[in-house]
Amino acid sequence: MPSMILSTKKDAPNFHRDSPEKLGRFFRQYEKALEDANITDEEKKISIIVDYVDPETEYQWKAIKEFGEKNYEKFKKAVEKLYPEAQRTPKGALARLGKLKSRYNNIDSEDTAVVAEYNRSFMAEWSEIKDTVGNRTGVDTYLRCISPDFASEIIRSLNQLRAIEKATQTAKKRDEENIFTLEEVMEKALELSENMNDSFGLMFEKNKFRNSNLTGRRTLVKQEPESAFGDLQTMQQEISTLKDTLEVIEKNTRSNNSELKEHFEQLFKRQSVAPIPGIMHPPAQFSNYPTTCLYCDQSGHMLRQCPEKAEDLRTGKIQMNAMGRIVLADGSPLDQRAPLMNQVRKPPS
């Protein structure tokens, strides 16, 4: 005669209070085990169920009034009321979305696998409530588990796309409360994360190639050491490779700094900026020039505080590129030697 599966077995039904969303699956597995063991007695079905839950849950379930009755379905419904997260209702889905914060917290753009998993988990719950809860709530709830820097990058990238759409007259009709859909935000998060990892991979491969040319005598092919001495040689080889990589990075950094210095020196020719100790000292012959804004060409404030620049950013006429420079909405560069606002707002020819 078949008997009920032991609770200690690996494939036995199991429920823990820390995973309330799994209650429905637990009941399905438990009822299948009852069927396999030919157990139909209502009182027994209730009395042995606590053998498959954690001790604290056992104590709580035994305190339910229906536990002492002989109606399994009535007892089951009483238990389900204790766990709103397990209910396949909008209220239950919202509760489960709230619990995602404990599993996915401060997700960074480098965690592509985590972003993909988070998207799947979030959409599984969102699909049940998207018709009753607004898109704005979905976007705000989704971004709670994303790191602030990553969330800012997602919104910045979507704003750039929107500016391009406006410039090319292909913009979709949107209201101010739903500038972006939840699907767009989730897709952009995954896209940025994948691009970030692809960029790191490409840079690493490029550095490996350049380092192999620089060293000449070294190889980046990792060979299986034949002894402890071979392990030491491999480690020394990898250390040498890392040193070469650092040399290349330092060389590129010096080159970039030279370009930035040249750019700032050109800016100092048009306005007076107080020298910053330890950073850069502008030529003395420019120190007496009046202070004017590089954007609107008006005195009394600098580019960072320019209200005209802030307005054009808000309306999508301009954007900041990856180098932190002001460019048009479609990414076209501006002539840094002339007032930028005149170029942005010039009437169409």
Coordinates of C-alpha atoms in Angstrom, one line a residue:
M1 CA 0.0 0.0 0.0
P2 CA 1.5 3.4 -1.0
S3 CA 2.4 5.8 1.8
M4 CA 2.9 9.5 2.1
I5 CA 6.4 10.7 1.0
L6 CA 8.7 11.5 3.9
S7 CA 9.2 15.3 4.5
T8 CA 12.9 14.7 4.6
K9 CA 13.1 13.6 1.0
K10 CA 14.5 16.0 -1.5
D11 CA 11.5 15.9 -3.8
A12 CA 8.9 16.2 -1.0
P13 CA 6.6 19.2 -0.8
N14 CA 8.1 22.0 1.2
F15 CA 7.0 25.4 2.3
H16 CA 8.9 28.1 4.2
R17 CA 7.5 31.4 5.6
D18 CA 10.3 33.3 3.8
S19 CA 8.9 32.3 0.4
P20 CA 5.1 33.0 0.7
E21 CA 4.8 33.4 -3.1
K22 CA 5.5 29.6 -3.4
L23 CA 2.4 28.7 -1.4
G24 CA 0.3 27.8 -4.5
R25 CA 2.9 25.5 -5.8
F26 CA 3.3 23.9 -2.4
F27 CA -0.4 23.1 -2.2
R28 CA -0.3 21.5 -5.7
Q29 CA 2.7 19.3 -4.8
Y30 CA 1.1 18.4 -1.5
E31 CA -2.2 17.4 -3.0
K32 CA -0.4 15.4 -5.7
A33 CA 1.4 13.5 -2.9
L34 CA -1.9 12.9 -1.1
E35 CA -3.3 11.5 -4.4
D36 CA -0.3 9.2 -4.9
A37 CA -0.7 7.9 -1.3
N38 CA -4.4 7.4 -1.7
I39 CA -5.1 9.6 1.3
T40 CA -8.7 11.0 1.2
D41 CA -9.5 11.4 4.9
E42 CA -10.1 15.2 5.5
E43 CA -8.8 15.2 9.0
K44 CA -5.6 13.4 8.1
K45 CA -5.0 15.7 5.1
I46 CA -5.0 18.6 7.5
S47 CA -3.1 17.0 10.4
I48 CA 0.0 15.9 8.3
I49 CA 0.4 19.0 6.2
V50 CA 2.4 20.7 9.0
D51 CA 5.1 18.1 8.6
Y52 CA 6.1 19.7 5.3
V53 CA 6.5 23.3 6.6
D54 CA 9.0 25.1 8.8
P55 CA 8.5 25.1 12.6
E56 CA 7.3 28.7 12.9
T57 CA 4.7 28.1 10.1
E58 CA 3.6 24.9 11.8
Y59 CA 3.0 26.8 15.0
Q60 CA 1.0 29.5 13.0
W61 CA -1.1 27.0 11.0
K62 CA -2.1 25.0 14.0
A63 CA -3.4 28.2 15.6
I64 CA -6.0 28.6 12.8
K65 CA -9.5 27.7 13.8
E66 CA -10.0 25.6 10.7
F67 CA -7.1 23.4 11.6
G68 CA -9.2 21.6 14.1
E69 CA -12.1 21.0 11.7
K70 CA -12.5 18.2 9.1
N71 CA -12.7 20.3 6.0
Y72 CA -9.4 20.5 4.0
E73 CA -10.6 23.0 1.4
K74 CA -11.9 25.3 4.1
F75 CA -8.5 25.1 5.9
K76 CA -6.7 25.7 2.7
K77 CA -8.6 28.9 2.0
A78 CA -7.9 30.1 5.5
V79 CA -4.2 29.6 5.0
E80 CA -4.2 31.4 1.6
K81 CA -5.8 34.5 3.3
L82 CA -2.7 34.7 5.5
Y83 CA -0.4 35.2 2.5
P84 CA -1.5 38.0 0.1
E85 CA 1.7 37.6 -1.8
A86 CA 0.6 34.2 -2.9
Q87 CA -2.8 35.3 -4.3
R88 CA -3.0 35.7 -8.0
T89 CA -4.7 39.0 -7.7
P90 CA -3.6 42.6 -8.2
K91 CA -3.1 43.0 -4.5
G92 CA -0.9 39.9 -4.4
A93 CA 1.1 40.9 -7.5
L94 CA 1.8 44.3 -5.9
A95 CA 3.0 42.6 -2.7
R96 CA 5.3 40.3 -4.7
L97 CA 6.7 43.3 -6.6
G98 CA 7.5 45.0 -3.4
K99 CA 9.4 41.9 -2.2
L100 CA 11.6 42.0 -5.3
K101 CA 13.5 44.9 -3.6
S102 CA 14.9 42.4 -1.2
R103 CA 16.1 40.1 -4.0
Y104 CA 17.2 42.7 -6.5
N105 CA 18.7 45.8 -4.9
N106 CA 20.9 48.5 -6.5
I107 CA 21.3 46.7 -9.8
D108 CA 24.3 48.0 -11.7
S109 CA 24.8 48.3 -15.5
E110 CA 27.5 45.7 -15.4
D111 CA 25.2 43.0 -14.1
T112 CA 23.6 41.9 -17.4
A113 CA 22.5 38.5 -16.1
V114 CA 20.9 40.1 -13.1
V115 CA 19.2 42.7 -15.2
A116 CA 17.7 40.0 -17.5
E117 CA 16.6 38.0 -14.5
Y118 CA 15.0 41.0 -12.8
N119 CA 13.2 41.9 -16.1
R120 CA 11.7 38.4 -16.2
S121 CA 10.6 38.4 -12.6
F122 CA 9.2 41.9 -12.8
M123 CA 7.2 41.3 -16.0
A124 CA 5.8 38.1 -14.6
E125 CA 4.1 40.0 -11.8
W126 CA 3.4 43.2 -13.8
S127 CA 1.4 41.3 -16.4
E128 CA -1.2 40.6 -13.8
I129 CA -1.8 44.2 -12.8
K130 CA -0.8 46.3 -15.8
D131 CA -4.5 46.8 -16.8
T132 CA -5.4 48.1 -13.3
V133 CA -2.2 50.1 -12.4
G134 CA -0.8 53.0 -14.4
N135 CA 2.3 52.8 -16.5
R136 CA 4.0 55.6 -14.4
T137 CA 3.6 53.4 -11.3
G138 CA 5.2 50.5 -13.1
V139 CA 8.2 52.6 -14.2
D140 CA 8.7 54.0 -10.7
T141 CA 8.4 50.6 -9.1
Y142 CA 10.8 49.1 -11.6
L143 CA 13.5 51.7 -11.1
R144 CA 13.5 51.2 -7.3
C145 CA 15.7 48.2 -7.7
I146 CA 18.1 49.9 -10.2
S147 CA 21.1 51.8 -8.9
P148 CA 20.8 55.7 -9.1
D149 CA 23.6 56.0 -11.6
F150 CA 22.2 53.2 -13.8
A151 CA 18.7 54.7 -13.6
S152 CA 19.9 58.1 -14.6
E153 CA 21.8 56.6 -17.6
I154 CA 18.6 54.8 -18.7
I155 CA 16.5 58.0 -18.6
R156 CA 19.2 60.1 -20.2
S157 CA 19.5 57.6 -23.1
L158 CA 15.7 57.5 -23.6
N159 CA 15.6 61.3 -23.5
Q160 CA 18.2 61.4 -26.3
L161 CA 16.1 59.1 -28.4
R162 CA 13.1 61.3 -27.8
A163 CA 15.0 64.4 -28.8
I164 CA 16.1 62.7 -32.0
E165 CA 12.5 61.7 -32.7
K166 CA 11.4 65.3 -32.3
A167 CA 14.2 66.5 -34.5
T168 CA 13.3 64.1 -37.3
Q169 CA 9.5 64.5 -36.7
T170 CA 9.1 60.8 -35.9
A171 CA 8.2 61.3 -32.3
K172 CA 5.3 59.3 -30.9
K173 CA 2.4 61.1 -29.2
R174 CA 3.0 60.9 -25.4
D175 CA 1.6 62.6 -22.3
E176 CA 3.8 64.1 -19.7
E177 CA 3.0 61.4 -17.1
N178 CA 3.9 58.6 -19.4
I179 CA 6.9 59.9 -21.4
F180 CA 8.3 56.4 -21.6
T181 CA 6.5 53.0 -21.3
L182 CA 7.7 50.4 -18.9
E183 CA 8.6 48.1 -21.8
E184 CA 10.9 50.8 -23.2
V185 CA 12.6 51.4 -19.9
M186 CA 13.2 47.6 -19.4
E187 CA 14.5 47.1 -22.9
K188 CA 16.8 50.1 -22.6
A189 CA 18.2 48.8 -19.2
L190 CA 19.1 45.5 -20.8
E191 CA 20.5 47.1 -23.9
L192 CA 22.7 49.5 -22.0
S193 CA 23.9 46.6 -19.7
E194 CA 24.7 44.4 -22.8
N195 CA 26.5 47.3 -24.5
M196 CA 28.5 48.0 -21.4
N197 CA 29.7 44.4 -21.2
D198 CA 30.5 44.3 -24.9
S199 CA 32.5 47.5 -24.6
F200 CA 34.5 46.1 -21.7
G201 CA 35.1 42.8 -23.6
L202 CA 36.2 44.7 -26.8
M203 CA 38.5 46.9 -24.8
F204 CA 40.0 43.9 -23.0
E205 CA 40.7 42.1 -26.3
K206 CA 42.1 45.3 -27.8
N207 CA 44.5 45.7 -24.9
K208 CA 45.5 42.0 -25.1
F209 CA 46.4 42.5 -28.8
R210 CA 48.3 45.8 -28.1
N211 CA 50.1 44.3 -25.1
S212 CA 51.3 41.3 -27.2
N213 CA 52.8 43.7 -29.7
L214 CA 54.4 45.8 -27.0
T215 CA 56.0 42.9 -25.1
G216 CA 57.1 40.9 -28.1
R217 CA 58.6 38.2 -25.9
R218 CA 55.4 37.5 -24.0
T219 CA 52.3 35.5 -25.0
L220 CA 48.8 35.9 -23.6
V221 CA 47.9 32.3 -24.3
K222 CA 47.5 30.6 -20.9
Q223 CA 49.4 27.3 -20.9
E224 CA 48.9 24.5 -18.4
P225 CA 51.8 24.5 -15.9
E226 CA 53.6 21.3 -15.4
S227 CA 54.7 22.1 -11.9
A228 CA 54.6 24.6 -9.1
F229 CA 57.4 26.4 -10.8
G230 CA 55.2 26.6 -13.9
D231 CA 52.4 28.2 -11.9
L232 CA 54.9 30.9 -10.7
Q233 CA 56.0 31.6 -14.2
T234 CA 52.4 32.0 -15.3
M235 CA 51.6 34.4 -12.5
Q236 CA 54.7 36.5 -13.4
Q237 CA 53.7 36.5 -17.0
E238 CA 50.2 37.7 -16.1
I239 CA 51.6 40.4 -13.8
S240 CA 53.8 41.6 -16.6
T241 CA 50.8 41.7 -18.9
L242 CA 48.9 43.8 -16.4
K243 CA 51.8 46.2 -16.1
D244 CA 51.8 46.7 -19.9
T245 CA 48.0 47.3 -19.8
L246 CA 48.5 50.0 -17.2
E247 CA 51.2 51.6 -19.3
V248 CA 48.8 51.7 -22.3
I249 CA 46.0 53.2 -20.2
E250 CA 48.3 55.8 -18.7
K251 CA 49.5 56.8 -22.2
N252 CA 45.9 57.1 -23.4
T253 CA 45.0 59.2 -20.3
R254 CA 47.9 61.6 -20.9
S255 CA 46.8 62.0 -24.5
N256 CA 43.2 62.7 -23.5
N257 CA 44.4 65.2 -20.9
S258 CA 46.4 67.0 -23.5
E259 CA 43.3 67.3 -25.7
L260 CA 41.2 68.6 -22.8
K261 CA 43.9 71.1 -21.8
E262 CA 43.9 72.5 -25.4
H263 CA 40.2 72.7 -25.4
F264 CA 40.1 74.7 -22.1
E265 CA 42.8 77.0 -23.3
Q266 CA 40.7 77.9 -26.3
L267 CA 37.7 78.6 -23.9
F268 CA 39.9 80.9 -21.7
K269 CA 40.6 83.0 -24.8
R270 CA 36.9 84.1 -24.7
Q271 CA 36.3 84.5 -21.0
S272 CA 38.1 85.0 -17.7
V273 CA 38.1 82.1 -15.3
A274 CA 39.8 82.0 -12.0
P275 CA 42.7 79.5 -12.0
I276 CA 42.1 76.3 -10.0
P277 CA 45.1 75.3 -7.9
G278 CA 46.6 72.0 -8.9
I279 CA 44.3 71.7 -12.0
M280 CA 45.2 74.2 -14.6
H281 CA 46.3 77.8 -14.8
P282 CA 45.1 79.9 -17.7
P283 CA 47.5 82.2 -19.5
A284 CA 47.9 85.5 -17.6
Q285 CA 47.1 87.6 -20.7
F286 CA 43.4 86.4 -20.5
S287 CA 42.8 87.1 -16.8
N288 CA 41.4 90.7 -17.4
Y289 CA 38.8 89.7 -20.0
P290 CA 35.1 90.2 -18.9
T291 CA 33.1 87.2 -17.8
T292 CA 30.6 86.1 -20.4
C293 CA 28.6 83.0 -20.8
L294 CA 29.7 80.6 -23.5
Y295 CA 26.1 79.7 -24.3
C296 CA 24.1 82.9 -24.4
D297 CA 27.1 85.3 -24.6
Q298 CA 25.7 87.4 -21.7
S299 CA 27.6 88.6 -18.7
G300 CA 26.8 87.9 -15.1
H301 CA 26.8 84.1 -15.1
M302 CA 28.8 81.2 -16.5
L303 CA 27.8 78.3 -18.7
R304 CA 26.9 76.0 -15.8
Q305 CA 24.3 78.5 -14.4
C306 CA 23.0 79.6 -17.8
P307 CA 19.1 79.7 -17.8
E308 CA 19.0 79.7 -21.6
K309 CA 21.0 76.5 -21.7
A310 CA 18.8 74.9 -19.0
E311 CA 15.7 75.8 -21.1
D312 CA 17.1 74.3 -24.3
L313 CA 18.0 71.1 -22.5
R314 CA 14.5 70.9 -21.0
T315 CA 12.8 71.3 -24.4
G316 CA 15.2 68.8 -26.1
K317 CA 16.9 71.3 -28.5
I318 CA 20.3 70.2 -27.1
Q319 CA 21.8 67.4 -25.2
M320 CA 25.1 66.5 -23.5
N321 CA 27.3 63.9 -25.3
A322 CA 29.5 61.3 -23.7
M323 CA 32.4 63.8 -23.4
G324 CA 30.1 66.3 -21.5
R325 CA 29.9 68.7 -24.4
I326 CA 26.8 70.4 -25.6
V327 CA 25.5 69.1 -29.0
L328 CA 22.3 69.4 -31.0
A329 CA 19.4 67.0 -30.4
D330 CA 20.5 64.8 -33.2
G331 CA 24.1 64.7 -31.9
S332 CA 25.6 67.2 -34.4
P333 CA 28.5 69.2 -32.9
L334 CA 28.5 73.0 -32.3
D335 CA 31.2 75.5 -33.0
Q336 CA 32.8 76.1 -29.5
R337 CA 34.3 79.4 -30.7
A338 CA 31.0 81.1 -31.2
P339 CA 28.0 81.6 -28.9
L340 CA 26.2 78.3 -28.8
M341 CA 22.7 79.6 -28.3
N342 CA 22.8 81.4 -31.6
Q343 CA 23.7 78.2 -33.4
V344 CA 20.9 76.2 -31.6
R345 CA 18.1 78.8 -32.2
K346 CA 19.0 80.0 -35.6
P347 CA 16.0 80.1 -37.9
P348 CA 15.9 77.4 -40.5
S349 CA 17.5 78.3 -43.8

